[in-house]
């Protein structure tokens, strides 16, 4: 054997080559076994296989889901947690005194004054004895079914960016809403209605408007469709000059032409997708008209929700709640229901209680409380809670202090409350806590990323594996953050 020269010492001999190859094969086998058993640390992103000719076809989740569909009730304007769901005896005890270690505390609108106790009394509710305030007494009746997260935190104290984060995961514009992510991953069980429906408040849209339900960089098919009970999808009605028979014959003839054209261009996915979208629009013309027709709703249901209330804003929101139930029971995958509008100004049509919380909040509560509670009761009575996740959210909380020289509370993203109910979550459960005054989350602190990860998990989706490649980045609803809040899972 010749001695190896320095210039050739880097070359593999036959024995080294075979040994290295065997090590590589063993590594590949180990990786396969670890992947099979779910033991690899970072699973690769997964993009669902979507047929362009049927983008809303139901798709398999990553694992067995706890819920098939999701309802998000978004209370815009930032509902005060310390006046509703987060009971703080110390706040009552230290009413109208300075908050410790808060000298010259500056928040969104400026300097804060003294601690102010809840403006509505808290009482124990249900068998669980959960303390909830008299501001929302009808929702409080459902205390034994609710799962509270008292330690939620957000990244912004400004309404627009905070609304963005709660609905899209990012404070910046241009990202898909959570409903778009869910329908991109799972499709829909109803092929005659949109997979994702947004229902704005009858008084108008929230501050960021359609960005709540935009599809961002996801395919446009997964953008939410916006309509409400008072403003159904426009242009659905057949013109009076065209008879039902003429319309049916025209559709049949058009379908014949489309199918012949598609046969001549077999494999053209864009053409088949375009034809599919037109056919969906035709089916929606019938289905969407039916879902917005409340004539079949009983007098008892109308009374339960308050659909005929003399307060037109309350009656309008009640009808929206009925619409949400009708969409869910027809298999719509994701419904986002809004309470509160910014068109009317600060605190007038929304929960942004800076200056006159004592007079503004009861008016908002009258609109929200009965219809929302009725929706929960109706979903439960119809068995829909067995496979529907409901999330009640707001963009951030409010301060335990009043603003200096004002009678309201400033913005507070450092600790606030959201709640879940329905499929997949514990009942009569409270997770996390804010400090003695409700100012900052201090126990089991959670983020909006965690909330989104948990919601996707309940729908059978791993938030780390659901992605879309955009501008050189694998984008996720949870960005690069988020953990499933396991203690809230049933």
mmCIF file of N, CA, C and O in Angstrom, residues 231-303:
data_model
loop_
_atom_site.group_PDB
_atom_site.id
_atom_site.type_symbol
_atom_site.label_atom_id
_atom_site.label_comp_id
_atom_site.label_asym_id
_atom_site.label_seq_id
_atom_site.Cartn_x
_atom_site.Cartn_y
_atom_site.Cartn_z
ATOM 1 N N UNK A 231 -78.680 43.737 5.486
ATOM 2 C CA UNK A 231 -78.076 43.989 4.177
ATOM 3 C C UNK A 231 -77.602 42.660 3.586
ATOM 4 O O UNK A 231 -76.424 42.320 3.662
ATOM 5 N N UNK A 232 -78.524 41.891 3.003
ATOM 6 C CA UNK A 232 -78.141 40.605 2.407
ATOM 7 C C UNK A 232 -77.173 40.805 1.247
ATOM 8 O O UNK A 232 -76.905 41.938 0.811
ATOM 9 N N UNK A 233 -76.646 39.691 0.736
ATOM 10 C CA UNK A 233 -75.737 39.763 -0.411
ATOM 11 C C UNK A 233 -76.460 40.476 -1.556
ATOM 12 O O UNK A 233 -77.555 40.072 -1.945
ATOM 13 N N UNK A 234 -75.887 41.536 -2.114
ATOM 14 C CA UNK A 234 -76.594 42.299 -3.151
ATOM 15 C C UNK A 234 -76.707 41.544 -4.471
ATOM 16 O O UNK A 234 -75.930 40.626 -4.755
ATOM 17 N N UNK A 235 -77.688 41.965 -5.280
ATOM 18 C CA UNK A 235 -77.865 41.499 -6.654
ATOM 19 C C UNK A 235 -78.201 40.017 -6.743
ATOM 20 O O UNK A 235 -77.865 39.356 -7.734
ATOM 21 N N UNK A 236 -78.856 39.451 -5.725
ATOM 22 C CA UNK A 236 -79.251 38.050 -5.792
ATOM 23 C C UNK A 236 -80.629 37.874 -6.427
ATOM 24 O O UNK A 236 -80.900 36.841 -7.039
ATOM 25 N N UNK A 237 -81.479 38.856 -6.256
ATOM 26 C CA UNK A 237 -82.854 38.706 -6.735
ATOM 27 C C UNK A 237 -82.924 38.718 -8.254
ATOM 28 O O UNK A 237 -82.200 39.461 -8.927
ATOM 29 N N UNK A 238 -83.789 37.880 -8.807
ATOM 30 C CA UNK A 238 -84.006 37.822 -10.251
ATOM 31 C C UNK A 238 -84.783 39.063 -10.689
ATOM 32 O O UNK A 238 -85.769 39.437 -10.042
ATOM 33 N N UNK A 239 -84.366 39.727 -11.749
ATOM 34 C CA UNK A 239 -85.129 40.886 -12.248
ATOM 35 C C UNK A 239 -86.567 40.493 -12.534
ATOM 36 O O UNK A 239 -86.837 39.384 -13.024
ATOM 37 N N UNK A 240 -87.487 41.388 -12.258
ATOM 38 C CA UNK A 240 -88.905 41.099 -12.447
ATOM 39 C C UNK A 240 -89.255 40.802 -13.896
ATOM 40 O O UNK A 240 -90.225 40.097 -14.188
ATOM 41 N N UNK A 241 -88.462 41.328 -14.832
ATOM 42 C CA UNK A 241 -88.747 41.138 -16.257
ATOM 43 C C UNK A 241 -88.376 39.751 -16.762
ATOM 44 O O UNK A 241 -88.676 39.401 -17.906
ATOM 45 N N UNK A 242 -87.688 38.936 -15.916
ATOM 46 C CA UNK A 242 -87.250 37.596 -16.328
ATOM 47 C C UNK A 242 -88.010 36.565 -15.499
ATOM 48 O O UNK A 242 -87.994 36.610 -14.269
ATOM 49 N N UNK A 243 -88.638 35.628 -16.180
ATOM 50 C CA UNK A 243 -89.411 34.600 -15.474
ATOM 51 C C UNK A 243 -88.488 33.528 -14.916
ATOM 52 O O UNK A 243 -87.328 33.395 -15.344
ATOM 53 N N UNK A 244 -89.017 32.744 -13.968
ATOM 54 C CA UNK A 244 -88.248 31.649 -13.387
ATOM 55 C C UNK A 244 -87.853 30.637 -14.459
ATOM 56 O O UNK A 244 -86.726 30.143 -14.504
ATOM 57 N N UNK A 245 -88.782 30.314 -15.374
ATOM 58 C CA UNK A 245 -88.487 29.357 -16.430
ATOM 59 C C UNK A 245 -87.398 29.840 -17.361
ATOM 60 O O UNK A 245 -86.512 29.064 -17.753
ATOM 61 N N UNK A 246 -87.444 31.120 -17.721
ATOM 62 C CA UNK A 246 -86.423 31.675 -18.614
ATOM 63 C C UNK A 246 -85.050 31.649 -17.941
ATOM 64 O O UNK A 246 -84.029 31.341 -18.579
ATOM 65 N N UNK A 247 -85.008 31.955 -16.641
ATOM 66 C CA UNK A 247 -83.737 31.934 -15.936
ATOM 67 C C UNK A 247 -83.168 30.511 -15.881
ATOM 68 O O UNK A 247 -81.977 30.290 -16.121
ATOM 69 N N UNK A 248 -84.006 29.534 -15.568
ATOM 70 C CA UNK A 248 -83.555 28.140 -15.501
ATOM 71 C C UNK A 248 -83.037 27.664 -16.850
ATOM 72 O O UNK A 248 -81.981 27.019 -16.942
ATOM 73 N N UNK A 249 -83.772 27.968 -17.922
ATOM 74 C CA UNK A 249 -83.352 27.555 -19.266
ATOM 75 C C UNK A 249 -82.023 28.202 -19.647
ATOM 76 O O UNK A 249 -81.148 27.558 -20.237
ATOM 77 N N UNK A 250 -81.862 29.467 -19.286
ATOM 78 C CA UNK A 250 -80.619 30.172 -19.599
ATOM 79 C C UNK A 250 -79.439 29.542 -18.863
ATOM 80 O O UNK A 250 -78.353 29.361 -19.430
ATOM 81 N N UNK A 251 -79.641 29.202 -17.590
ATOM 82 C CA UNK A 251 -78.566 28.557 -16.822
ATOM 83 C C UNK A 251 -78.192 27.204 -17.420
ATOM 84 O O UNK A 251 -77.011 26.861 -17.527
ATOM 85 N N UNK A 252 -79.195 26.414 -17.788
ATOM 86 C CA UNK A 252 -78.929 25.096 -18.377
ATOM 87 C C UNK A 252 -78.142 25.233 -19.681
ATOM 88 O O UNK A 252 -77.201 24.466 -19.935
ATOM 89 N N UNK A 253 -78.534 26.212 -20.505
ATOM 90 C CA UNK A 253 -77.839 26.423 -21.775
ATOM 91 C C UNK A 253 -76.405 26.889 -21.538
ATOM 92 O O UNK A 253 -75.462 26.427 -22.188
ATOM 93 N N UNK A 254 -76.234 27.790 -20.563
ATOM 94 C CA UNK A 254 -74.893 28.278 -20.243
ATOM 95 C C UNK A 254 -74.013 27.152 -19.730
ATOM 96 O O UNK A 254 -72.822 27.060 -20.080
ATOM 97 N N UNK A 255 -74.564 26.284 -18.909
ATOM 98 C CA UNK A 255 -73.801 25.151 -18.396
ATOM 99 C C UNK A 255 -73.361 24.226 -19.532
ATOM 100 O O UNK A 255 -72.228 23.724 -19.543
ATOM 101 N N UNK A 256 -74.259 24.009 -20.510
ATOM 102 C CA UNK A 256 -73.915 23.182 -21.669
ATOM 103 C C UNK A 256 -72.749 23.773 -22.436
ATOM 104 O O UNK A 256 -71.784 23.070 -22.797
ATOM 105 N N UNK A 257 -72.785 25.076 -22.683
ATOM 106 C CA UNK A 257 -71.694 25.743 -23.400
ATOM 107 C C UNK A 257 -70.394 25.658 -22.617
ATOM 108 O O UNK A 257 -69.319 25.380 -23.172
ATOM 109 N N UNK A 258 -70.484 25.899 -21.298
ATOM 110 C CA UNK A 258 -69.274 25.838 -20.462
ATOM 111 C C UNK A 258 -68.636 24.462 -20.479
ATOM 112 O O UNK A 258 -67.406 24.328 -20.575
ATOM 113 N N UNK A 259 -69.438 23.420 -20.388
ATOM 114 C CA UNK A 259 -68.904 22.067 -20.365
ATOM 115 C C UNK A 259 -68.251 21.706 -21.700
ATOM 116 O O UNK A 259 -67.210 21.041 -21.738
ATOM 117 N N UNK A 260 -68.862 22.132 -22.812
ATOM 118 C CA UNK A 260 -68.252 21.884 -24.119
ATOM 119 C C UNK A 260 -66.923 22.626 -24.255
ATOM 120 O O UNK A 260 -65.943 22.093 -24.778
ATOM 121 N N UNK A 261 -66.918 23.881 -23.775
ATOM 122 C CA UNK A 261 -65.686 24.664 -23.837
ATOM 123 C C UNK A 261 -64.597 24.036 -22.977
ATOM 124 O O UNK A 261 -63.420 23.965 -23.371
ATOM 125 N N UNK A 262 -64.979 23.541 -21.785
ATOM 126 C CA UNK A 262 -64.013 22.899 -20.901
ATOM 127 C C UNK A 262 -63.476 21.610 -21.516
ATOM 128 O O UNK A 262 -62.280 21.295 -21.391
ATOM 129 N N UNK A 263 -64.335 20.857 -22.218
ATOM 130 C CA UNK A 263 -63.896 19.615 -22.876
ATOM 131 C C UNK A 263 -62.862 19.891 -23.953
ATOM 132 O O UNK A 263 -61.979 19.061 -24.209
ATOM 133 N N UNK A 264 -62.958 21.045 -24.581
ATOM 134 C CA UNK A 264 -61.993 21.411 -25.619
ATOM 135 C C UNK A 264 -60.664 21.879 -25.037
ATOM 136 O O UNK A 264 -59.676 21.990 -25.753
ATOM 137 N N UNK A 265 -60.669 22.195 -23.747
ATOM 138 C CA UNK A 265 -59.448 22.674 -23.082
ATOM 139 C C UNK A 265 -59.221 21.863 -21.811
ATOM 140 O O UNK A 265 -59.097 22.400 -20.704
ATOM 141 N N UNK A 266 -59.211 20.567 -21.959
ATOM 142 C CA UNK A 266 -59.020 19.674 -20.813
ATOM 143 C C UNK A 266 -57.705 19.988 -20.098
ATOM 144 O O UNK A 266 -56.672 20.194 -20.738
ATOM 145 N N UNK A 267 -57.758 20.027 -18.778
ATOM 146 C CA UNK A 267 -56.553 20.293 -17.996
ATOM 147 C C UNK A 267 -56.302 21.758 -17.711
ATOM 148 O O UNK A 267 -55.328 22.092 -17.031
ATOM 149 N N UNK A 268 -57.143 22.653 -18.235
ATOM 150 C CA UNK A 268 -56.979 24.079 -17.975
ATOM 151 C C UNK A 268 -57.596 24.395 -16.615
ATOM 152 O O UNK A 268 -58.811 24.592 -16.493
ATOM 153 N N UNK A 269 -56.763 24.455 -15.569
ATOM 154 C CA UNK A 269 -57.270 24.623 -14.206
ATOM 155 C C UNK A 269 -57.900 25.998 -13.989
ATOM 156 O O UNK A 269 -58.868 26.146 -13.233
ATOM 157 N N UNK A 270 -57.363 27.031 -14.642
ATOM 158 C CA UNK A 270 -57.923 28.364 -14.477
ATOM 159 C C UNK A 270 -59.328 28.448 -15.065
ATOM 160 O O UNK A 270 -60.219 29.078 -14.491
ATOM 161 N N UNK A 271 -59.525 27.789 -16.201
ATOM 162 C CA UNK A 271 -60.848 27.777 -16.819
ATOM 163 C C UNK A 271 -61.842 27.023 -15.942
ATOM 164 O O UNK A 271 -62.965 27.490 -15.705
ATOM 165 N N UNK A 272 -61.423 25.867 -15.439
ATOM 166 C CA UNK A 272 -62.334 25.083 -14.597
ATOM 167 C C UNK A 272 -62.645 25.820 -13.300
ATOM 168 O O UNK A 272 -63.771 25.761 -12.794
ATOM 169 N N UNK A 273 -61.663 26.552 -12.771
ATOM 170 C CA UNK A 273 -61.895 27.323 -11.553
ATOM 171 C C UNK A 273 -62.878 28.457 -11.813
ATOM 172 O O UNK A 273 -63.748 28.751 -10.982
ATOM 173 N N UNK A 274 -62.760 29.103 -12.957
ATOM 174 C CA UNK A 274 -63.659 30.197 -13.296
ATOM 175 C C UNK A 274 -65.094 29.697 -13.456
ATOM 176 O O UNK A 274 -66.045 30.307 -12.975
ATOM 177 N N UNK A 275 -65.236 28.568 -14.145
ATOM 178 C CA UNK A 275 -66.570 27.978 -14.306
ATOM 179 C C UNK A 275 -67.145 27.600 -12.943
ATOM 180 O O UNK A 275 -68.323 27.833 -12.657
ATOM 181 N N UNK A 276 -66.295 27.029 -12.067
ATOM 182 C CA UNK A 276 -66.754 26.627 -10.729
ATOM 183 C C UNK A 276 -67.227 27.822 -9.926
ATOM 184 O O UNK A 276 -68.216 27.749 -9.194
ATOM 185 N N UNK A 277 -66.536 28.955 -10.055
ATOM 186 C CA UNK A 277 -66.934 30.144 -9.300
ATOM 187 C C UNK A 277 -68.281 30.669 -9.773
ATOM 188 O O UNK A 277 -69.105 31.121 -8.971
ATOM 189 N N UNK A 278 -68.523 30.596 -11.088
ATOM 190 C CA UNK A 278 -69.821 31.035 -11.605
ATOM 191 C C UNK A 278 -70.939 30.095 -11.145
ATOM 192 O O UNK A 278 -72.047 30.542 -10.808
ATOM 193 N N UNK A 279 -70.635 28.797 -11.127
ATOM 194 C CA UNK A 279 -71.649 27.844 -10.679
ATOM 195 C C UNK A 279 -71.955 28.021 -9.191
ATOM 196 O O UNK A 279 -73.111 27.907 -8.759
ATOM 197 N N UNK A 280 -70.911 28.317 -8.394
ATOM 198 C CA UNK A 280 -71.135 28.584 -6.980
ATOM 199 C C UNK A 280 -72.006 29.819 -6.805
ATOM 200 O O UNK A 280 -72.917 29.846 -5.975
ATOM 201 N N UNK A 281 -71.728 30.857 -7.603
ATOM 202 C CA UNK A 281 -72.529 32.076 -7.516
ATOM 203 C C UNK A 281 -73.995 31.786 -7.813
ATOM 204 O O UNK A 281 -74.898 32.330 -7.160
ATOM 205 N N UNK A 282 -74.241 30.904 -8.801
ATOM 206 C CA UNK A 282 -75.623 30.556 -9.143
ATOM 207 C C UNK A 282 -76.291 29.799 -8.000
ATOM 208 O O UNK A 282 -77.457 30.054 -7.664
ATOM 209 N N UNK A 283 -75.557 28.866 -7.382
ATOM 210 C CA UNK A 283 -76.129 28.120 -6.256
ATOM 211 C C UNK A 283 -76.364 29.033 -5.060
ATOM 212 O O UNK A 283 -77.352 28.902 -4.343
ATOM 213 N N UNK A 284 -75.439 29.986 -4.848
ATOM 214 C CA UNK A 284 -75.580 30.928 -3.747
ATOM 215 C C UNK A 284 -76.811 31.800 -3.917
ATOM 216 O O UNK A 284 -77.412 32.239 -2.937
ATOM 217 N N UNK A 285 -77.188 32.064 -5.159
ATOM 218 C CA UNK A 285 -78.345 32.916 -5.398
ATOM 219 C C UNK A 285 -79.581 32.337 -4.729
ATOM 220 O O UNK A 285 -80.430 33.069 -4.232
ATOM 221 N N UNK A 286 -79.645 31.017 -4.706
ATOM 222 C CA UNK A 286 -80.777 30.350 -4.062
ATOM 223 C C UNK A 286 -80.520 30.170 -2.563
ATOM 224 O O UNK A 286 -81.342 30.541 -1.720
ATOM 225 N N UNK A 287 -79.341 29.634 -2.219
ATOM 226 C CA UNK A 287 -79.052 29.290 -0.823
ATOM 227 C C UNK A 287 -78.942 30.530 0.059
ATOM 228 O O UNK A 287 -79.440 30.547 1.192
ATOM 229 N N UNK A 288 -78.269 31.579 -0.439
ATOM 230 C CA UNK A 288 -78.090 32.778 0.373
ATOM 231 C C UNK A 288 -79.414 33.496 0.608
ATOM 232 O O UNK A 288 -79.633 34.099 1.665
ATOM 233 N N UNK A 289 -80.297 33.437 -0.369
ATOM 234 C CA UNK A 289 -81.622 34.033 -0.176
ATOM 235 C C UNK A 289 -82.389 33.288 0.900
ATOM 236 O O UNK A 289 -83.073 33.885 1.738
ATOM 237 N N UNK A 290 -82.251 31.968 0.906
ATOM 238 C CA UNK A 290 -82.960 31.147 1.882
ATOM 239 C C UNK A 290 -82.415 31.357 3.289
ATOM 240 O O UNK A 290 -83.180 31.446 4.256
ATOM 241 N N UNK A 291 -81.099 31.456 3.430
ATOM 242 C CA UNK A 291 -80.510 31.564 4.761
ATOM 243 C C UNK A 291 -80.850 32.907 5.402
ATOM 244 O O UNK A 291 -80.867 33.040 6.636
ATOM 245 N N UNK A 292 -81.139 33.916 4.599
ATOM 246 C CA UNK A 292 -81.487 35.235 5.122
ATOM 247 C C UNK A 292 -82.996 35.427 5.295
ATOM 248 O O UNK A 292 -83.439 36.500 5.698
ATOM 249 N N UNK A 293 -83.768 34.400 4.991
ATOM 250 C CA UNK A 293 -85.224 34.469 5.112
ATOM 251 C C UNK A 293 -85.639 33.928 6.474
ATOM 252 O O UNK A 293 -85.567 32.724 6.734
ATOM 253 N N UNK A 294 -86.063 34.805 7.372
ATOM 254 C CA UNK A 294 -86.384 34.422 8.747
ATOM 255 C C UNK A 294 -87.858 34.086 8.935
ATOM 256 O O UNK A 294 -88.325 33.949 10.075
ATOM 257 N N UNK A 295 -88.605 33.951 7.857
ATOM 258 C CA UNK A 295 -90.042 33.716 7.981
ATOM 259 C C UNK A 295 -90.359 32.392 8.673
ATOM 260 O O UNK A 295 -91.437 32.230 9.256
ATOM 261 N N UNK A 296 -89.407 31.453 8.631
ATOM 262 C CA UNK A 296 -89.642 30.152 9.265
ATOM 263 C C UNK A 296 -89.305 30.156 10.758
ATOM 264 O O UNK A 296 -89.570 29.168 11.463
ATOM 265 N N UNK A 297 -88.716 31.235 11.243
ATOM 266 C CA UNK A 297 -88.359 31.304 12.664
ATOM 267 C C UNK A 297 -89.619 31.504 13.508
ATOM 268 O O UNK A 297 -90.477 32.325 13.186
ATOM 269 N N UNK A 298 -89.725 30.772 14.591
ATOM 270 C CA UNK A 298 -90.920 30.805 15.430
ATOM 271 C C UNK A 298 -90.998 32.105 16.225
ATOM 272 O O UNK A 298 -90.004 32.825 16.402
ATOM 273 N N UNK A 299 -92.190 32.371 16.734
ATOM 274 C CA UNK A 299 -92.388 33.541 17.592
ATOM 275 C C UNK A 299 -91.535 33.430 18.854
ATOM 276 O O UNK A 299 -91.008 34.439 19.350
ATOM 277 N N UNK A 300 -91.366 32.210 19.348
ATOM 278 C CA UNK A 300 -90.545 32.009 20.552
ATOM 279 C C UNK A 300 -89.083 32.356 20.274
ATOM 280 O O UNK A 300 -88.401 32.956 21.123
ATOM 281 N N UNK A 301 -88.601 31.985 19.096
ATOM 282 C CA UNK A 301 -87.222 32.312 18.732
ATOM 283 C C UNK A 301 -87.046 33.816 18.588
ATOM 284 O O UNK A 301 -86.048 34.383 19.043
ATOM 285 N N UNK A 302 -87.986 34.462 17.946
ATOM 286 C CA UNK A 302 -87.907 35.912 17.772
ATOM 287 C C UNK A 302 -87.876 36.620 19.125
ATOM 288 O O UNK A 302 -87.119 37.572 19.333
ATOM 289 N N UNK A 303 -88.671 36.124 20.059
ATOM 290 C CA UNK A 303 -88.693 36.716 21.392
ATOM 291 C C UNK A 303 -87.407 36.422 22.148
ATOM 292 O O UNK A 303 -86.877 37.289 22.864
#
